[in-house]
């Protein structure tokens, strides 16, 4: 049986493709694109939240936020390692990010203006990420699928802590209620954009679904999220900032107004409110970590020499 046929049969039988298996170049490159973007999103995603660690309103909230940001770093490292199994080095991926050649999630190019934004990132953004990542647990590439199992467990915890922050503010004094509603107004539409462009304008979806890399399309996942999150918002007394929002009794689904796709394309092209600052921060962090990488390399080299001497 030809390699291509064996590969196709595995996909059809829902067997996982593993790093040493033969795979079409296009499958490999699509995964490198998608997984490296995912890893970069986890790393850049630490910045808007990290911004609030020193200003968290209590020790308990500070500890929760510190742990969450640390988890995101772990997810980034984990997915970079996973992507390395496809034949690209972590250094190459990081260089692409720092040169501004790689994409990362649109959502992290918006500022975190108040403490309520931290609740929104947990409840709304991690909630959206989880809908997408729960689907990716079933992706056809073995290492990515296994990474998603662990990451989803942590993301679920993040979502709960975000929900607790949002619910507390929504139940608070009028100023807190106003602050949390303002945060929802700013994060709602960019969060819906996280699922990617509409299916009719998504160049990669068809191919990725044929290979079972993606199991659901961008619009299907967006709808799953909308149907889940709107009742939660209403339960907390929050208003969805969409004058066209209606519940369709016949289909049982919420229907939203028009998403501003021009804004999405602008943000992912590098023209969002925080794109420049996010990349500058990453570049500085990379530069100031240089001595640590060099010291680790020198230490590893010394260890190797000592082992060679001893044997
Ligand atoms: N942002 O054909 P399409 C997190 C790009 S982080 C930016 O639909 P595809 C968290 C897309 O790359 C979670 N760009 O693509 C971390 C493509 O451009 P290129 C991050 C986007 O791959 C810290 C073009 O638009 N999750 O949870 O079929 C704190 C056409 O798109 C976006 C992942 O990365 C976007 N939102 O579908 C808190 C999940 N959407 O590459 C939380 C893994 C699209 O041709 N990725 N583009 O230049 C995926 O599931 C899929 O790649 C996407 C896009 C659904 C994102």
Short mmCIF file of C-alpha atoms and ligand atoms in Angstrom, two decimals:
data_model
loop_
_atom_site.label_atom_id
_atom_site.label_comp_id
_atom_site.label_asym_id
_atom_site.label_seq_id
_atom_site.Cartn_x
_atom_site.Cartn_y
_atom_site.Cartn_z
CA UNK A 1 0.00 0.00 0.00
CA UNK A 2 1.32 3.45 -0.90
CA UNK A 3 2.28 5.82 1.95
CA UNK A 4 -0.40 8.29 0.86
CA UNK A 5 -3.08 5.56 0.98
CA UNK A 6 -1.93 4.35 4.40
CA UNK A 7 -2.11 7.91 5.70
CA UNK A 8 -5.58 8.40 4.25
CA UNK A 9 -6.78 5.12 5.72
CA UNK A 10 -5.56 6.11 9.19
CA UNK A 11 -7.43 9.41 8.94
CA UNK A 12 -10.59 7.60 7.84
CA UNK A 13 -10.28 5.06 10.68
CA UNK A 14 -9.83 7.89 13.20
CA UNK A 15 -6.35 6.69 14.09
CA UNK A 16 -3.84 9.30 15.24
CA UNK A 17 -0.98 10.37 13.00
CA UNK A 18 2.28 10.22 14.99
CA UNK A 19 5.54 12.17 14.39
CA UNK A 20 7.39 9.27 12.74
CA UNK A 21 4.50 8.37 10.43
CA UNK A 22 4.60 9.41 6.81
CA UNK A 23 2.43 12.47 6.18
CA UNK A 24 1.89 14.76 3.19
CA UNK A 25 4.04 17.91 3.29
CA UNK A 26 0.92 20.01 3.15
CA UNK A 27 -0.51 18.29 6.28
CA UNK A 28 2.79 18.87 8.10
CA UNK A 29 2.97 22.52 7.06
CA UNK A 30 -0.65 23.23 7.95
CA UNK A 31 -0.08 21.79 11.41
CA UNK A 32 3.12 23.79 11.87
CA UNK A 33 1.21 26.94 10.90
CA UNK A 34 -1.72 26.28 13.19
CA UNK A 35 0.20 24.92 16.18
CA UNK A 36 2.91 27.58 16.14
CA UNK A 37 0.20 30.27 16.01
CA UNK A 38 -1.45 28.54 18.95
CA UNK A 39 1.81 28.44 20.96
CA UNK A 40 2.49 32.13 20.22
CA UNK A 41 -1.05 32.98 21.38
CA UNK A 42 -0.42 31.35 24.74
CA UNK A 43 2.82 33.29 25.17
CA UNK A 44 1.54 36.69 23.99
CA UNK A 45 -1.66 35.97 25.91
CA UNK A 46 0.28 36.28 29.16
CA UNK A 47 0.87 39.99 28.56
CA UNK A 48 -2.59 41.55 28.95
CA UNK A 49 -3.16 39.56 32.15
CA UNK A 50 0.37 39.92 33.49
CA UNK A 51 -0.28 43.65 33.36
CA UNK A 52 -2.68 43.26 36.33
CA UNK A 53 -0.67 40.98 38.65
CA UNK A 54 0.64 43.90 40.71
CA UNK A 55 -2.81 45.51 40.83
CA UNK A 56 -5.00 42.52 41.70
CA UNK A 57 -7.54 43.62 44.34
CA UNK A 58 -6.67 40.97 46.98
CA UNK A 59 -3.99 38.42 47.79
CA UNK A 60 -6.36 35.60 46.76
CA UNK A 61 -6.97 37.21 43.36
CA UNK A 62 -3.24 37.86 42.92
CA UNK A 63 -2.40 34.22 43.62
CA UNK A 64 -5.07 33.05 41.18
CA UNK A 65 -3.87 35.37 38.44
CA UNK A 66 -0.20 34.49 38.99
CA UNK A 67 -1.02 30.80 38.69
CA UNK A 68 -3.10 31.39 35.56
CA UNK A 69 -0.38 33.37 33.79
CA UNK A 70 2.14 30.69 34.71
CA UNK A 71 -0.20 28.03 33.27
CA UNK A 72 -0.35 29.95 29.97
CA UNK A 73 3.46 29.95 29.80
CA UNK A 74 3.37 26.19 30.33
CA UNK A 75 0.81 25.77 27.53
CA UNK A 76 3.02 27.78 25.18
CA UNK A 77 6.11 25.67 25.99
CA UNK A 78 4.12 22.47 25.68
CA UNK A 79 2.74 23.39 22.24
CA UNK A 80 6.16 24.60 21.00
CA UNK A 81 7.55 21.15 21.96
CA UNK A 82 4.64 19.49 20.18
CA UNK A 83 5.28 21.55 17.06
CA UNK A 84 8.98 20.61 17.13
CA UNK A 85 7.89 17.00 16.49
CA UNK A 86 6.96 18.18 12.98
CA UNK A 87 10.52 19.25 12.16
CA UNK A 88 10.69 22.96 12.98
CA UNK A 89 12.81 24.25 15.86
CA UNK A 90 11.48 26.38 18.70
CA UNK A 91 14.07 29.02 17.79
CA UNK A 92 12.70 29.27 14.23
CA UNK A 93 9.16 29.69 15.53
CA UNK A 94 10.18 32.34 18.06
CA UNK A 95 12.18 34.20 15.40
CA UNK A 96 9.09 34.26 13.17
CA UNK A 97 7.05 35.74 16.03
CA UNK A 98 9.63 38.37 16.96
CA UNK A 99 10.11 39.42 13.32
CA UNK A 100 6.35 39.99 13.11
CA UNK A 101 5.97 37.22 10.48
CA UNK A 102 3.83 34.87 12.58
CA UNK A 103 0.24 35.27 13.63
CA UNK A 104 -1.19 34.91 17.12
CA UNK A 105 -4.76 35.27 18.34
CA UNK A 106 -6.44 38.58 17.46
CA UNK A 107 -7.77 38.85 21.02
CA UNK A 108 -4.46 39.71 22.65
CA UNK A 109 -4.12 42.93 20.70
CA UNK A 110 -6.67 44.70 22.89
CA UNK A 111 -5.78 46.51 26.11
CA UNK A 112 -6.80 45.46 29.65
CA UNK A 113 -8.13 48.73 31.05
CA UNK A 114 -9.73 47.60 34.32
CA UNK A 115 -9.75 44.65 36.73
CA UNK A 116 -13.03 43.53 35.15
CA UNK A 117 -11.07 42.83 31.95
CA UNK A 118 -9.20 40.09 33.81
CA UNK A 119 -12.53 38.46 34.66
CA UNK A 120 -13.59 38.82 31.01
CA UNK A 121 -10.41 37.15 29.74
CA UNK A 122 -11.00 34.19 32.06
CA UNK A 123 -14.73 33.76 31.55
CA UNK A 124 -15.15 34.89 27.95
CA UNK A 125 -11.76 34.44 26.22
CA UNK A 126 -10.78 31.18 27.94
CA UNK A 127 -14.39 30.05 27.53
CA UNK A 128 -14.08 30.59 23.77
CA UNK A 129 -10.63 29.00 23.67
CA UNK A 130 -12.04 25.95 25.45
CA UNK A 131 -14.83 25.45 22.93
CA UNK A 132 -12.16 25.41 20.22
CA UNK A 133 -9.67 23.28 22.16
CA UNK A 134 -12.23 20.70 23.25
CA UNK A 135 -12.77 20.09 19.55
CA UNK A 136 -8.98 19.88 19.06
CA UNK A 137 -8.74 17.04 21.62
CA UNK A 138 -10.08 14.94 18.75
CA UNK A 139 -7.65 16.31 16.17
CA UNK A 140 -5.88 13.75 13.97
CA UNK A 141 -2.30 14.65 14.99
CA UNK A 142 -1.46 12.60 18.11
CA UNK A 143 0.89 14.96 20.03
CA UNK A 144 -1.42 17.97 19.52
CA UNK A 145 -4.46 15.99 20.59
CA UNK A 146 -2.78 14.77 23.79
CA UNK A 147 -1.56 18.28 24.63
CA UNK A 148 -5.12 19.55 24.31
CA UNK A 149 -6.42 17.08 26.91
CA UNK A 150 -4.18 18.54 29.58
CA UNK A 151 -4.54 22.13 28.45
CA UNK A 152 -8.35 21.92 28.48
CA UNK A 153 -8.31 20.81 32.12
CA UNK A 154 -6.39 23.94 33.07
CA UNK A 155 -8.42 26.21 30.79
CA UNK A 156 -11.60 25.03 32.44
CA UNK A 157 -10.21 26.10 35.78
CA UNK A 158 -9.26 29.49 34.28
CA UNK A 159 -12.77 29.90 32.95
CA UNK A 160 -14.23 29.23 36.39
CA UNK A 161 -11.99 31.76 38.11
CA UNK A 162 -12.89 34.34 35.44
CA UNK A 163 -16.58 33.58 35.93
CA UNK A 164 -16.19 34.11 39.67
CA UNK A 165 -14.57 37.53 39.12
CA UNK A 166 -17.26 38.60 36.66
CA UNK A 167 -20.13 37.32 38.84
CA UNK A 168 -18.71 39.07 41.92
CA UNK A 169 -18.46 42.40 40.09
CA UNK A 170 -21.88 41.96 38.49
CA UNK A 171 -23.31 41.50 42.01
CA UNK A 172 -21.35 44.42 43.42
CA UNK A 173 -21.96 48.15 43.87
CA UNK A 174 -23.17 50.18 40.84
CA UNK A 175 -19.59 51.26 39.94
CA UNK A 176 -18.50 47.60 39.78
CA UNK A 177 -21.54 46.67 37.70
CA UNK A 178 -20.75 49.50 35.32
CA UNK A 179 -17.09 48.43 35.11
CA UNK A 180 -17.94 44.82 34.29
CA UNK A 181 -20.56 45.80 31.70
CA UNK A 182 -18.03 48.13 30.07
CA UNK A 183 -15.52 45.26 29.94
CA UNK A 184 -18.10 42.97 28.29
CA UNK A 185 -18.92 45.71 25.76
CA UNK A 186 -15.26 45.88 24.72
CA UNK A 187 -14.44 42.12 24.74
CA UNK A 188 -17.62 40.66 23.24
CA UNK A 189 -17.00 41.19 19.53
CA UNK A 190 -13.23 40.49 19.52
CA UNK A 191 -13.96 37.22 21.40
CA UNK A 192 -16.42 36.13 18.70
CA UNK A 193 -13.69 36.86 16.12
CA UNK A 194 -11.33 34.41 17.87
CA UNK A 195 -13.03 31.51 16.05
CA UNK A 196 -11.67 32.87 12.77
CA UNK A 197 -13.36 34.30 9.66
CA UNK A 198 -16.76 33.02 8.50
CA UNK A 199 -16.61 29.60 6.80
CA UNK A 200 -17.35 31.24 3.47
CA UNK A 201 -14.12 33.23 3.82
CA UNK A 202 -11.85 30.74 5.60
CA UNK A 203 -9.15 29.44 3.22
CA UNK A 204 -7.98 26.59 5.48
CA UNK A 205 -11.14 25.10 6.99
CA UNK A 206 -12.09 22.66 4.22
CA UNK A 207 -8.66 21.13 3.93
CA UNK A 208 -8.21 20.91 7.72
CA UNK A 209 -11.60 19.25 8.11
CA UNK A 210 -10.84 16.69 5.42
CA UNK A 211 -7.75 15.70 7.40
CA UNK A 212 -9.75 15.82 10.67
CA UNK A 213 -7.31 18.38 12.05
CA UNK A 214 -10.40 20.51 12.66
CA UNK A 215 -13.60 18.60 13.50
CA UNK A 216 -15.91 21.60 13.38
CA UNK A 217 -15.87 24.75 11.28
CA UNK A 218 -15.27 28.28 12.57
CA UNK A 219 -18.97 29.19 12.36
CA UNK A 220 -20.10 25.98 14.05
CA UNK A 221 -17.77 26.56 17.01
CA UNK A 222 -18.74 30.23 17.21
CA UNK A 223 -22.40 29.21 17.42
CA UNK A 224 -21.67 26.61 20.12
CA UNK A 225 -19.97 29.31 22.17
CA UNK A 226 -22.73 31.89 21.64
CA UNK A 227 -25.43 29.44 22.72
CA UNK A 228 -23.50 28.54 25.84
CA UNK A 229 -22.32 31.95 26.97
CA UNK A 230 -25.37 34.18 26.39
CA UNK A 231 -27.51 32.46 29.07
CA UNK A 232 -24.55 32.75 31.48
CA UNK A 233 -24.31 36.50 30.78
CA UNK A 234 -28.03 36.97 31.32
CA UNK A 235 -27.91 34.98 34.54
CA UNK A 236 -25.33 37.45 35.87
CA UNK A 237 -27.47 40.42 34.82
CA UNK A 238 -25.14 41.43 31.98
CA UNK A 239 -26.33 42.82 28.68
CA UNK A 240 -24.85 41.49 25.42
CA UNK A 241 -23.79 44.58 23.39
CA UNK A 242 -25.66 43.55 20.26
CA UNK A 243 -28.93 45.34 19.37
CA UNK A 244 -29.73 42.65 16.76
CA UNK A 245 -29.43 39.69 19.13
CA UNK A 246 -32.47 37.39 19.03
CA UNK A 247 -33.32 33.91 20.23
CA UNK A 248 -34.73 31.81 17.41
CA UNK A 249 -37.43 29.66 19.03
CA UNK A 250 -37.60 27.33 16.05
CA UNK A 251 -33.91 26.44 15.85
CA UNK A 252 -33.20 26.88 19.57
CA UNK A 253 -30.16 29.04 18.74
CA UNK A 254 -29.20 32.62 19.49
CA UNK A 255 -28.69 34.76 16.40
CA UNK A 256 -26.22 37.62 16.53
CA UNK A 257 -25.80 40.81 14.49
CA UNK A 258 -23.06 41.47 11.94
CA UNK A 259 -19.43 40.96 13.06
CA UNK A 260 -17.06 43.72 11.90
CA UNK A 261 -14.69 41.57 9.83
CA UNK A 262 -12.74 44.60 8.65
CA UNK A 263 -11.65 45.12 12.24
CA UNK A 264 -10.57 41.46 12.47
CA UNK A 265 -8.44 41.58 9.30
CA UNK A 266 -6.85 44.86 10.40
CA UNK A 267 -5.96 43.44 13.83
CA UNK A 268 -4.42 40.23 12.46
CA UNK A 269 -2.45 42.23 9.88
CA UNK A 270 -0.75 44.04 12.76
CA UNK A 271 -2.88 47.17 13.02
CA UNK A 272 -4.79 46.49 16.26
CA UNK A 273 -4.58 48.78 19.29
CA UNK A 274 -1.82 46.79 21.04
CA UNK A 275 0.01 44.84 18.28
CA UNK A 276 3.09 47.01 18.35
CA UNK A 277 3.37 47.04 22.14
CA UNK A 278 2.85 43.27 22.45
CA UNK A 279 5.66 42.46 20.03
CA UNK A 280 8.00 45.06 21.56
CA UNK A 281 7.42 43.52 25.01
CA UNK A 282 8.17 40.03 23.68
CA UNK A 283 11.33 41.26 21.92
CA UNK A 284 12.61 42.89 25.12
CA UNK A 285 11.81 39.77 27.16
CA UNK A 286 13.64 37.61 24.63
CA UNK A 287 16.68 39.89 24.70
CA UNK A 288 16.83 40.07 28.49
CA UNK A 289 16.56 36.28 28.71
CA UNK A 290 19.56 35.81 26.41
CA UNK A 291 22.04 35.34 29.28
CA UNK A 292 19.87 32.61 30.80
CA UNK A 293 19.81 30.68 27.52
CA UNK A 294 23.55 31.10 27.10
CA UNK A 295 24.25 30.02 30.68
CA UNK A 296 22.00 26.94 30.26
CA UNK A 297 23.81 26.01 27.05
CA UNK A 298 27.25 26.47 28.65
CA UNK A 299 26.17 24.31 31.60
CA UNK A 300 24.83 21.57 29.31
CA UNK A 301 28.07 21.66 27.33
CA UNK A 302 30.15 21.35 30.52
CA UNK A 303 28.04 18.42 31.73
CA UNK A 304 28.52 16.66 28.41
CA UNK A 305 32.30 17.10 28.55
CA UNK A 306 32.40 15.74 32.11
CA UNK A 307 30.32 12.72 31.10
CA UNK A 308 32.64 12.05 28.14
CA UNK A 309 35.69 12.27 30.43
CA UNK A 310 34.15 9.87 32.95
CA UNK A 311 33.25 7.23 30.34
N1 LIG B 1 -6.44 35.40 15.35
O1 LIG B 1 -8.78 29.83 7.23
P1 LIG B 1 -8.81 30.28 8.66
C1 LIG B 1 -5.70 31.06 24.69
C2 LIG B 1 -6.03 33.68 10.54
S1 LIG B 1 -4.93 31.20 23.20
C3 LIG B 1 -5.45 35.59 14.46
O2 LIG B 1 -10.11 30.18 9.35
P2 LIG B 1 -7.76 28.15 10.30
C4 LIG B 1 -5.31 31.88 25.81
C5 LIG B 1 -5.53 32.30 10.19
O3 LIG B 1 -4.37 31.99 10.92
C6 LIG B 1 -5.89 30.18 22.12
N2 LIG B 1 -5.46 35.06 13.23
O4 LIG B 1 -7.66 29.52 9.49
C7 LIG B 1 -3.97 32.17 26.02
C8 LIG B 1 -5.32 32.43 8.69
O5 LIG B 1 -4.13 33.17 8.44
P3 LIG B 1 -2.81 32.45 7.76
C9 LIG B 1 -5.42 30.19 20.73
C10 LIG B 1 -6.51 34.29 12.89
O6 LIG B 1 -6.40 27.77 10.73
C11 LIG B 1 -3.58 33.01 27.07
C12 LIG B 1 -6.48 33.33 8.29
O7 LIG B 1 -6.86 34.05 9.46
N3 LIG B 1 -6.06 29.06 20.10
O8 LIG B 1 -6.55 30.27 24.76
O9 LIG B 1 -8.57 27.15 9.53
C13 LIG B 1 -4.56 33.53 27.92
C14 LIG B 1 -7.66 32.55 7.74
O10 LIG B 1 -8.27 31.77 8.80
C15 LIG B 1 -7.57 34.05 13.78
C16 LIG B 1 -5.64 28.55 18.93
O11 LIG B 1 -4.73 29.04 18.32
C17 LIG B 1 -7.51 34.63 15.05
N4 LIG B 1 -8.47 34.47 15.97
O12 LIG B 1 -8.64 28.51 11.60
C18 LIG B 1 -5.89 33.20 27.72
C19 LIG B 1 -6.37 27.31 18.46
N5 LIG B 1 -8.47 33.25 13.16
O13 LIG B 1 -2.29 31.47 8.78
C20 LIG B 1 -6.28 32.36 26.68
C21 LIG B 1 -5.74 26.64 17.28
C22 LIG B 1 -7.99 33.01 11.93
O14 LIG B 1 -3.27 31.81 6.49
N6 LIG B 1 -6.09 27.24 16.02
N7 LIG B 1 -6.83 33.65 11.76
O15 LIG B 1 -1.86 33.60 7.55
C23 LIG B 1 -7.28 27.05 15.38
O16 LIG B 1 -8.17 26.37 15.86
C24 LIG B 1 -7.43 27.63 13.99
O17 LIG B 1 -6.14 27.88 13.48
C25 LIG B 1 -8.26 28.94 13.96
C26 LIG B 1 -8.23 29.50 12.53
C27 LIG B 1 -9.71 28.61 14.34
C28 LIG B 1 -7.71 30.00 14.91
#
